[in-house]
Amino acid sequence: MTEFEYDIGIIGGGAAGLTVAAGAAQLGAKALLVEKEKALGGDCLHFGCVPSKTLIRSAHVYHLMKHSQRFGLPKVQLPPVNFQQIAQRIQRVITTIQQHDSEERFCGLGAKVLFGEPVFRDEHTIDLGGKKLSAKNWVIATGSSPVAPPIPGLHDTPYLTNKEIFSLERLPSSMTILGAGPIGIEMAQAFNRLGTQVVVVDRADQILLKEDKDMADTLQAVLREEGVTFYLEASIEAATAGASGKEVTLIDRFGEKRVLISDEILVAMGRSPNIQGLGLKAIGVDFDGTGISVDSRLRTTHKHIYAAGDVNGGFQFTHAAGYEGGIVVSNAIFHLPRKTDYTFLPWCTYADPELASIGMNEKTAQLKRIEYSVWTEAFKDNDRSLAEEEKAGKIKMILDDKEKPIGVQILGPRAGDLLSEWVAIFNGKVKLSTLAAAVHPYPTIGEINKRVAGNYFSPKIFSETVQKGLKLFFNLKGRACSLQDWEG
Ligand SMILES: Cc1cc2nc3c(=O)[nH]c(=O)nc-3n(C[C@H](O)[C@H](O)[C@H](O)COP(=O)(O)OP(=O)(O)OC[C@H]3O[C@@H](n4cnc5c(N)ncnc54)[C@H](O)[C@@H]3O)c2cc1C
């Protein structure tokens, strides 16, 4: 039998790769982790979730200061933002979190970390800087990179992506954002709040295309009210660096040609898998433009080579990458054939208000031709939301024809956190009646979860039939007051 140096080799030290490395090493497997950058952590830590949420928080605080009067506080005259100080704060947060993802910590867990750019020489062996390293199993967890579509002139026009946006030397006075997906929308609101004049361009007829239009439109209205300009259903024709700024030419939804001139262009139009230079073609691992092809156990065309995280073109979230890392450990180390199941994979766009989702929304239910009903509760009717001045949005609960919950979307304050109760409900198969009957602390924004479930039961419990039955059996006397006779 062929002897390999390692039980498992992992390429890419981001969310997926680190999960596999930690899990495999702690289970006693001899694990090798290879990362091409100087530090572990991946996109989420260095150019994604962590810097974006840190920036969003700074922008939120500045926004609250600007609107102090809404809270009965004195108006404050604010100096403009010094972006370098925000960038320094972002770096401090990254540095703190980086300690969890240090080479030393992984060595302590039992995994060997090497830095460099590996190339597969055969289906069990990589070449790393001239050194051959072999493993019984391999995991490709190299993530994804921002993609710039072939817009005429764009490649000759300096533009920003998520790699540069968090370490700018100064706050741009204006920014055209290409793409109204989660990254584009989060950055649009954050930069607009910090003082940049922001225009968002997208070819779709709504922002956040995966989401239901009513939820996305409400969020767009909030951003528009704050000062963000949108060109939706627009076709981007060209980009160029002009004398007075960077120019984006588009045809708007009415067929009018427009030239947007701004200080910076941010490209947030999607991602492509990091597969270049790995030598995948030569060893027969199949992939296309969206990612490496995998089966439901995340195995590539070679059953001992797995692909987890963004690189397989599935759900591009850190928690999805972590989940997939766990699936790989199960299959490769435990030899327990575990398949992926994304039915209740939650996600959240961290705008203000946040937009969070689990299970099916109306769009997916319609696509699957599932009969459904929708139950809602608005944040303006939640006492705590009123106290906090967080009135925009609603929760939407989708039930199937058997009146079983199949999905929930929340547009509102801390929606991502509010969704956690639903994560437990869906995964634990908790009955809706349990949620509706459970006592929630008052006044909390989380009461909205109980209220939306209650909205489903109320018409049934307080129906005329129930009233008539109770009157009959227990000799109840009926109404003590009626609005028709009410004299105020
Ligand atoms: C601006 C932004 C905000 C985001 N916000 C969120 C959020 O709030 N919540 C959320 O869940 N997700 C968010 N994401 C998505 C999240 O960052 C990714 O889904 C996640 O990082 C994917 O993890 P991964 O392990 O697949 O890839 P990564 O974390 O990118 O890790 C891949 C690693 O592989 C390394 N690598 C690449 N090529 C090679 C090679 N040839 N050899 C060796 N190593 C290599 C890379 O350097 C990197 O360290 C955001 C993304 C962006 C861009």
PDB file of C-alpha atoms in Angstrom, residues 5-240:
ATOM      1  CA  GLU A   5       3.264  11.724   4.382  1.00  0.00           C
ATOM      2  CA  TYR A   6      -0.001  13.223   5.642  1.00  0.00           C
ATOM      3  CA  ASP A   7      -3.497  11.829   6.248  1.00  0.00           C
ATOM      4  CA  ILE A   8      -5.005  15.032   4.942  1.00  0.00           C
ATOM      5  CA  GLY A   9      -3.626  18.072   3.125  1.00  0.00           C
ATOM      6  CA  ILE A  10      -5.608  21.302   3.014  1.00  0.00           C
ATOM      7  CA  ILE A  11      -4.981  24.113   0.535  1.00  0.00           C
ATOM      8  CA  GLY A  12      -6.269  27.474   1.770  1.00  0.00           C
ATOM      9  CA  GLY A  13      -6.313  28.794   5.337  1.00  0.00           C
ATOM     10  CA  GLY A  14      -9.717  30.534   5.398  1.00  0.00           C
ATOM     11  CA  ALA A  15     -12.994  29.546   7.071  1.00  0.00           C
ATOM     12  CA  ALA A  16     -13.314  26.194   5.287  1.00  0.00           C
ATOM     13  CA  GLY A  17      -9.635  25.190   5.417  1.00  0.00           C
ATOM     14  CA  LEU A  18      -9.166  26.161   9.064  1.00  0.00           C
ATOM     15  CA  THR A  19     -12.256  24.160  10.074  1.00  0.00           C
ATOM     16  CA  VAL A  20     -10.928  21.061   8.338  1.00  0.00           C
ATOM     17  CA  ALA A  21      -7.403  21.521   9.722  1.00  0.00           C
ATOM     18  CA  ALA A  22      -8.597  22.019  13.313  1.00  0.00           C
ATOM     19  CA  GLY A  23     -11.135  19.185  13.142  1.00  0.00           C
ATOM     20  CA  ALA A  24      -8.834  16.670  11.462  1.00  0.00           C
ATOM     21  CA  ALA A  25      -5.834  17.429  13.699  1.00  0.00           C
ATOM     22  CA  GLN A  26      -7.894  17.206  16.895  1.00  0.00           C
ATOM     23  CA  LEU A  27      -9.196  13.822  15.767  1.00  0.00           C
ATOM     24  CA  GLY A  28      -5.629  12.556  15.489  1.00  0.00           C
ATOM     25  CA  ALA A  29      -5.089  12.878  11.740  1.00  0.00           C
ATOM     26  CA  LYS A  30      -1.716  14.122  10.505  1.00  0.00           C
ATOM     27  CA  ALA A  31      -2.837  17.335   8.820  1.00  0.00           C
ATOM     28  CA  LEU A  32      -0.999  19.784   6.561  1.00  0.00           C
ATOM     29  CA  LEU A  33      -2.393  23.252   5.884  1.00  0.00           C
ATOM     30  CA  VAL A  34      -0.943  25.283   2.989  1.00  0.00           C
ATOM     31  CA  GLU A  35      -1.697  29.006   2.679  1.00  0.00           C
ATOM     32  CA  LYS A  36      -0.411  31.322  -0.023  1.00  0.00           C
ATOM     33  CA  GLU A  37      -0.703  34.598   1.915  1.00  0.00           C
ATOM     34  CA  LYS A  38       1.519  35.564   4.864  1.00  0.00           C
ATOM     35  CA  ALA A  39      -1.226  34.970   7.449  1.00  0.00           C
ATOM     36  CA  LEU A  40      -4.113  32.579   8.011  1.00  0.00           C
ATOM     37  CA  GLY A  41      -7.727  33.743   8.186  1.00  0.00           C
ATOM     38  CA  GLY A  42      -8.778  34.103   4.561  1.00  0.00           C
ATOM     39  CA  ASP A  43     -11.036  36.665   2.961  1.00  0.00           C
ATOM     40  CA  CYS A  44     -13.518  36.822   5.821  1.00  0.00           C
ATOM     41  CA  LEU A  45     -10.926  38.022   8.316  1.00  0.00           C
ATOM     42  CA  HIS A  46      -8.792  40.224   6.069  1.00  0.00           C
ATOM     43  CA  PHE A  47     -11.054  41.606   3.320  1.00  0.00           C
ATOM     44  CA  GLY A  48     -14.612  40.460   4.056  1.00  0.00           C
ATOM     45  CA  CYS A  49     -16.893  39.940   7.051  1.00  0.00           C
ATOM     46  CA  VAL A  50     -14.629  41.335   9.763  1.00  0.00           C
ATOM     47  CA  PRO A  51     -13.499  44.603   8.137  1.00  0.00           C
ATOM     48  CA  SER A  52     -16.947  45.216   6.615  1.00  0.00           C
ATOM     49  CA  LYS A  53     -18.808  44.782   9.905  1.00  0.00           C
ATOM     50  CA  THR A  54     -16.220  46.946  11.701  1.00  0.00           C
ATOM     51  CA  LEU A  55     -16.642  49.694   9.093  1.00  0.00           C
ATOM     52  CA  ILE A  56     -20.438  49.370   9.263  1.00  0.00           C
ATOM     53  CA  ARG A  57     -20.322  49.879  13.022  1.00  0.00           C
ATOM     54  CA  SER A  58     -18.235  53.071  12.717  1.00  0.00           C
ATOM     55  CA  ALA A  59     -20.625  54.371  10.054  1.00  0.00           C
ATOM     56  CA  HIS A  60     -23.613  53.512  12.263  1.00  0.00           C
ATOM     57  CA  VAL A  61     -22.220  55.435  15.235  1.00  0.00           C
ATOM     58  CA  TYR A  62     -21.468  58.473  13.020  1.00  0.00           C
ATOM     59  CA  HIS A  63     -25.001  58.240  11.620  1.00  0.00           C
ATOM     60  CA  LEU A  64     -26.492  58.189  15.130  1.00  0.00           C
ATOM     61  CA  MET A  65     -24.375  61.208  16.106  1.00  0.00           C
ATOM     62  CA  LYS A  66     -25.609  63.093  13.038  1.00  0.00           C
ATOM     63  CA  HIS A  67     -29.191  62.330  14.021  1.00  0.00           C
ATOM     64  CA  SER A  68     -28.859  62.936  17.758  1.00  0.00           C
ATOM     65  CA  GLN A  69     -31.996  65.083  17.734  1.00  0.00           C
ATOM     66  CA  ARG A  70     -34.136  62.057  16.888  1.00  0.00           C
ATOM     67  CA  PHE A  71     -33.298  60.823  20.378  1.00  0.00           C
ATOM     68  CA  GLY A  72     -34.140  64.097  22.104  1.00  0.00           C
ATOM     69  CA  LEU A  73     -30.452  65.010  22.300  1.00  0.00           C
ATOM     70  CA  PRO A  74     -28.757  68.277  21.287  1.00  0.00           C
ATOM     71  CA  LYS A  75     -27.728  68.706  17.660  1.00  0.00           C
ATOM     72  CA  VAL A  76     -23.983  68.144  17.254  1.00  0.00           C
ATOM     73  CA  GLN A  77     -21.727  69.791  14.715  1.00  0.00           C
ATOM     74  CA  LEU A  78     -19.550  66.951  13.434  1.00  0.00           C
ATOM     75  CA  PRO A  79     -16.162  67.262  11.759  1.00  0.00           C
ATOM     76  CA  PRO A  80     -15.693  65.148   8.629  1.00  0.00           C
ATOM     77  CA  VAL A  81     -14.533  61.564   8.942  1.00  0.00           C
ATOM     78  CA  ASN A  82     -10.814  60.772   8.891  1.00  0.00           C
ATOM     79  CA  PHE A  83     -10.856  57.437   7.094  1.00  0.00           C
ATOM     80  CA  GLN A  84      -7.340  56.546   8.216  1.00  0.00           C
ATOM     81  CA  GLN A  85      -8.593  56.317  11.794  1.00  0.00           C
ATOM     82  CA  ILE A  86     -11.397  53.988  10.720  1.00  0.00           C
ATOM     83  CA  ALA A  87      -8.905  51.896   8.732  1.00  0.00           C
ATOM     84  CA  GLN A  88      -6.695  51.695  11.830  1.00  0.00           C
ATOM     85  CA  ARG A  89      -9.649  50.512  13.929  1.00  0.00           C
ATOM     86  CA  ILE A  90     -10.432  47.888  11.274  1.00  0.00           C
ATOM     87  CA  GLN A  91      -6.805  46.715  11.422  1.00  0.00           C
ATOM     88  CA  ARG A  92      -6.917  46.504  15.240  1.00  0.00           C
ATOM     89  CA  VAL A  93      -9.999  44.274  15.124  1.00  0.00           C
ATOM     90  CA  ILE A  94      -8.400  42.066  12.451  1.00  0.00           C
ATOM     91  CA  THR A  95      -5.201  41.775  14.489  1.00  0.00           C
ATOM     92  CA  THR A  96      -7.141  40.722  17.594  1.00  0.00           C
ATOM     93  CA  ILE A  97      -9.117  38.067  15.741  1.00  0.00           C
ATOM     94  CA  GLN A  98      -5.982  36.946  13.878  1.00  0.00           C
ATOM     95  CA  GLN A  99      -4.691  35.473  17.160  1.00  0.00           C
ATOM     96  CA  HIS A 100      -7.399  32.775  16.952  1.00  0.00           C
ATOM     97  CA  ASP A 101      -6.130  31.923  13.496  1.00  0.00           C
ATOM     98  CA  SER A 102      -2.404  31.922  14.217  1.00  0.00           C
ATOM     99  CA  GLU A 103       0.075  29.355  12.942  1.00  0.00           C
ATOM    100  CA  GLU A 104       1.032  28.711  16.574  1.00  0.00           C
ATOM    101  CA  ARG A 105      -2.547  27.853  17.568  1.00  0.00           C
ATOM    102  CA  PHE A 106      -2.842  25.378  14.706  1.00  0.00           C
ATOM    103  CA  CYS A 107       0.506  23.833  15.610  1.00  0.00           C
ATOM    104  CA  GLY A 108      -0.830  23.437  19.157  1.00  0.00           C
ATOM    105  CA  LEU A 109      -3.844  21.616  17.743  1.00  0.00           C
ATOM    106  CA  GLY A 110      -1.488  19.318  15.843  1.00  0.00           C
ATOM    107  CA  ALA A 111      -1.651  20.678  12.273  1.00  0.00           C
ATOM    108  CA  LYS A 112       1.463  21.633  10.290  1.00  0.00           C
ATOM    109  CA  VAL A 113       1.144  25.017   8.563  1.00  0.00           C
ATOM    110  CA  LEU A 114       3.247  25.880   5.521  1.00  0.00           C
ATOM    111  CA  PHE A 115       3.118  29.042   3.412  1.00  0.00           C
ATOM    112  CA  GLY A 116       3.442  29.121  -0.359  1.00  0.00           C
ATOM    113  CA  GLU A 117       1.616  28.397  -3.598  1.00  0.00           C
ATOM    114  CA  PRO A 118       1.228  24.679  -4.210  1.00  0.00           C
ATOM    115  CA  VAL A 119       0.770  22.908  -7.543  1.00  0.00           C
ATOM    116  CA  PHE A 120      -0.646  19.377  -7.811  1.00  0.00           C
ATOM    117  CA  ARG A 121       1.905  17.059  -9.417  1.00  0.00           C
ATOM    118  CA  ASP A 122      -0.358  14.034  -9.193  1.00  0.00           C
ATOM    119  CA  GLU A 123      -3.635  13.379  -7.429  1.00  0.00           C
ATOM    120  CA  HIS A 124      -1.911  12.770  -4.077  1.00  0.00           C
ATOM    121  CA  THR A 125       1.144  15.028  -4.334  1.00  0.00           C
ATOM    122  CA  ILE A 126       1.764  18.772  -4.400  1.00  0.00           C
ATOM    123  CA  ASP A 127       4.874  20.718  -5.181  1.00  0.00           C
ATOM    124  CA  LEU A 128       5.463  23.541  -2.717  1.00  0.00           C
ATOM    125  CA  GLY A 129       8.473  25.646  -3.636  1.00  0.00           C
ATOM    126  CA  GLY A 130      10.284  22.628  -5.063  1.00  0.00           C
ATOM    127  CA  LYS A 131       9.354  20.301  -2.188  1.00  0.00           C
ATOM    128  CA  LYS A 132       7.048  17.322  -2.825  1.00  0.00           C
ATOM    129  CA  LEU A 133       4.375  16.701  -0.168  1.00  0.00           C
ATOM    130  CA  SER A 134       1.906  13.855  -0.322  1.00  0.00           C
ATOM    131  CA  ALA A 135      -1.389  13.207   1.452  1.00  0.00           C
ATOM    132  CA  LYS A 136      -4.015  10.478   1.366  1.00  0.00           C
ATOM    133  CA  ASN A 137      -6.801  13.052   1.118  1.00  0.00           C
ATOM    134  CA  TRP A 138      -6.734  16.630  -0.134  1.00  0.00           C
ATOM    135  CA  VAL A 139      -9.100  19.519   0.452  1.00  0.00           C
ATOM    136  CA  ILE A 140      -9.157  22.512  -1.864  1.00  0.00           C
ATOM    137  CA  ALA A 141     -10.414  25.478   0.163  1.00  0.00           C
ATOM    138  CA  THR A 142      -8.903  28.383  -1.724  1.00  0.00           C
ATOM    139  CA  GLY A 143     -11.948  30.678  -1.649  1.00  0.00           C
ATOM    140  CA  SER A 144     -12.973  33.205  -4.273  1.00  0.00           C
ATOM    141  CA  SER A 145     -11.929  36.609  -5.612  1.00  0.00           C
ATOM    142  CA  PRO A 146     -13.843  39.631  -6.836  1.00  0.00           C
ATOM    143  CA  VAL A 147     -14.602  39.463 -10.512  1.00  0.00           C
ATOM    144  CA  ALA A 148     -14.687  42.447 -12.852  1.00  0.00           C
ATOM    145  CA  PRO A 149     -16.959  41.820 -15.825  1.00  0.00           C
ATOM    146  CA  PRO A 150     -15.797  42.710 -19.341  1.00  0.00           C
ATOM    147  CA  ILE A 151     -17.131  46.272 -19.324  1.00  0.00           C
ATOM    148  CA  PRO A 152     -15.321  48.252 -22.040  1.00  0.00           C
ATOM    149  CA  GLY A 153     -12.602  50.372 -20.455  1.00  0.00           C
ATOM    150  CA  LEU A 154     -13.015  49.020 -16.925  1.00  0.00           C
ATOM    151  CA  HIS A 155      -9.708  47.154 -16.901  1.00  0.00           C
ATOM    152  CA  ASP A 156      -7.857  50.353 -17.805  1.00  0.00           C
ATOM    153  CA  THR A 157      -9.701  52.392 -15.165  1.00  0.00           C
ATOM    154  CA  PRO A 158      -8.434  52.192 -11.589  1.00  0.00           C
ATOM    155  CA  TYR A 159     -11.208  50.691  -9.456  1.00  0.00           C
ATOM    156  CA  LEU A 160     -11.628  49.348  -5.949  1.00  0.00           C
ATOM    157  CA  THR A 161     -12.739  45.928  -4.764  1.00  0.00           C
ATOM    158  CA  ASN A 162     -13.138  44.458  -1.284  1.00  0.00           C
ATOM    159  CA  LYS A 163      -9.346  44.021  -1.238  1.00  0.00           C
ATOM    160  CA  GLU A 164      -8.655  47.776  -1.182  1.00  0.00           C
ATOM    161  CA  ILE A 165     -11.798  49.374   0.245  1.00  0.00           C
ATOM    162  CA  PHE A 166     -10.999  48.859   3.942  1.00  0.00           C
ATOM    163  CA  SER A 167      -7.545  50.427   3.875  1.00  0.00           C
ATOM    164  CA  LEU A 168      -8.128  53.633   1.902  1.00  0.00           C
ATOM    165  CA  GLU A 169      -5.928  56.617   2.700  1.00  0.00           C
ATOM    166  CA  ARG A 170      -8.915  58.977   2.675  1.00  0.00           C
ATOM    167  CA  LEU A 171     -12.681  58.931   2.451  1.00  0.00           C
ATOM    168  CA  PRO A 172     -13.745  59.217  -1.204  1.00  0.00           C
ATOM    169  CA  SER A 173     -15.946  62.258  -1.828  1.00  0.00           C
ATOM    170  CA  SER A 174     -18.069  60.208  -4.221  1.00  0.00           C
ATOM    171  CA  MET A 175     -18.277  56.568  -5.230  1.00  0.00           C
ATOM    172  CA  THR A 176     -20.052  54.648  -7.985  1.00  0.00           C
ATOM    173  CA  ILE A 177     -20.771  51.119  -6.816  1.00  0.00           C
ATOM    174  CA  LEU A 178     -21.247  48.539  -9.546  1.00  0.00           C
ATOM    175  CA  GLY A 179     -23.458  45.788  -8.127  1.00  0.00           C
ATOM    176  CA  ALA A 180     -26.402  45.884  -5.705  1.00  0.00           C
ATOM    177  CA  GLY A 181     -25.684  42.537  -4.023  1.00  0.00           C
ATOM    178  CA  PRO A 182     -24.875  42.199  -0.306  1.00  0.00           C
ATOM    179  CA  ILE A 183     -21.352  43.662  -0.586  1.00  0.00           C
ATOM    180  CA  GLY A 184     -22.480  46.585  -2.768  1.00  0.00           C
ATOM    181  CA  ILE A 185     -25.413  47.412  -0.496  1.00  0.00           C
ATOM    182  CA  GLU A 186     -23.482  47.153   2.783  1.00  0.00           C
ATOM    183  CA  MET A 187     -20.719  49.366   1.426  1.00  0.00           C
ATOM    184  CA  ALA A 188     -23.174  51.825  -0.172  1.00  0.00           C
ATOM    185  CA  GLN A 189     -24.867  52.545   3.142  1.00  0.00           C
ATOM    186  CA  ALA A 190     -21.666  52.601   5.195  1.00  0.00           C
ATOM    187  CA  PHE A 191     -19.788  55.009   2.892  1.00  0.00           C
ATOM    188  CA  ASN A 192     -22.846  57.192   2.381  1.00  0.00           C
ATOM    189  CA  ARG A 193     -23.240  57.483   6.153  1.00  0.00           C
ATOM    190  CA  LEU A 194     -19.588  58.435   6.513  1.00  0.00           C
ATOM    191  CA  GLY A 195     -20.039  61.284   4.022  1.00  0.00           C
ATOM    192  CA  THR A 196     -19.344  59.825   0.557  1.00  0.00           C
ATOM    193  CA  GLN A 197     -21.878  60.572  -2.169  1.00  0.00           C
ATOM    194  CA  VAL A 198     -22.860  57.089  -3.329  1.00  0.00           C
ATOM    195  CA  VAL A 199     -24.517  55.895  -6.536  1.00  0.00           C
ATOM    196  CA  VAL A 200     -25.377  52.194  -6.960  1.00  0.00           C
ATOM    197  CA  VAL A 201     -25.804  50.661 -10.410  1.00  0.00           C
ATOM    198  CA  ASP A 202     -27.256  47.229 -11.179  1.00  0.00           C
ATOM    199  CA  ARG A 203     -28.977  45.593 -14.125  1.00  0.00           C
ATOM    200  CA  ALA A 204     -31.597  43.859 -11.922  1.00  0.00           C
ATOM    201  CA  ASP A 205     -34.926  45.484 -11.084  1.00  0.00           C
ATOM    202  CA  GLN A 206     -34.281  45.234  -7.342  1.00  0.00           C
ATOM    203  CA  ILE A 207     -31.388  45.280  -4.935  1.00  0.00           C
ATOM    204  CA  LEU A 208     -30.349  41.961  -3.283  1.00  0.00           C
ATOM    205  CA  LEU A 209     -31.832  39.851  -6.070  1.00  0.00           C
ATOM    206  CA  LYS A 210     -32.058  36.639  -3.993  1.00  0.00           C
ATOM    207  CA  GLU A 211     -34.425  38.303  -1.533  1.00  0.00           C
ATOM    208  CA  ASP A 212     -38.166  38.890  -1.885  1.00  0.00           C
ATOM    209  CA  LYS A 213     -38.806  42.162  -3.675  1.00  0.00           C
ATOM    210  CA  ASP A 214     -40.994  43.672  -0.949  1.00  0.00           C
ATOM    211  CA  MET A 215     -38.202  43.267   1.631  1.00  0.00           C
ATOM    212  CA  ALA A 216     -35.489  44.495  -0.740  1.00  0.00           C
ATOM    213  CA  ASP A 217     -37.576  47.491  -1.830  1.00  0.00           C
ATOM    214  CA  THR A 218     -38.165  48.559   1.783  1.00  0.00           C
ATOM    215  CA  LEU A 219     -34.433  48.427   2.451  1.00  0.00           C
ATOM    216  CA  GLN A 220     -33.714  50.330  -0.753  1.00  0.00           C
ATOM    217  CA  ALA A 221     -36.175  53.028   0.331  1.00  0.00           C
ATOM    218  CA  VAL A 222     -34.266  53.418   3.618  1.00  0.00           C
ATOM    219  CA  LEU A 223     -30.972  53.819   1.761  1.00  0.00           C
ATOM    220  CA  ARG A 224     -32.516  56.228  -0.721  1.00  0.00           C
ATOM    221  CA  GLU A 225     -33.910  58.318   2.107  1.00  0.00           C
ATOM    222  CA  GLU A 226     -30.407  58.447   3.606  1.00  0.00           C
ATOM    223  CA  GLY A 227     -29.073  59.814   0.311  1.00  0.00           C
ATOM    224  CA  VAL A 228     -27.922  56.841  -1.803  1.00  0.00           C
ATOM    225  CA  THR A 229     -28.839  57.133  -5.505  1.00  0.00           C
ATOM    226  CA  PHE A 230     -29.812  54.010  -7.448  1.00  0.00           C
ATOM    227  CA  TYR A 231     -29.801  53.135 -11.130  1.00  0.00           C
ATOM    228  CA  LEU A 232     -31.515  49.756 -11.359  1.00  0.00           C
ATOM    229  CA  GLU A 233     -32.394  47.978 -14.626  1.00  0.00           C
ATOM    230  CA  ALA A 234     -29.366  49.831 -15.970  1.00  0.00           C
ATOM    231  CA  SER A 235     -26.905  48.570 -18.506  1.00  0.00           C
ATOM    232  CA  ILE A 236     -23.297  49.558 -17.904  1.00  0.00           C
ATOM    233  CA  GLU A 237     -21.742  50.526 -21.221  1.00  0.00           C
ATOM    234  CA  ALA A 238     -18.240  51.712 -20.397  1.00  0.00           C
ATOM    235  CA  ALA A 239     -15.829  52.980 -17.761  1.00  0.00           C
ATOM    236  CA  THR A 240     -12.956  55.384 -18.123  1.00  0.00           C
TER     237      THR A 240
END
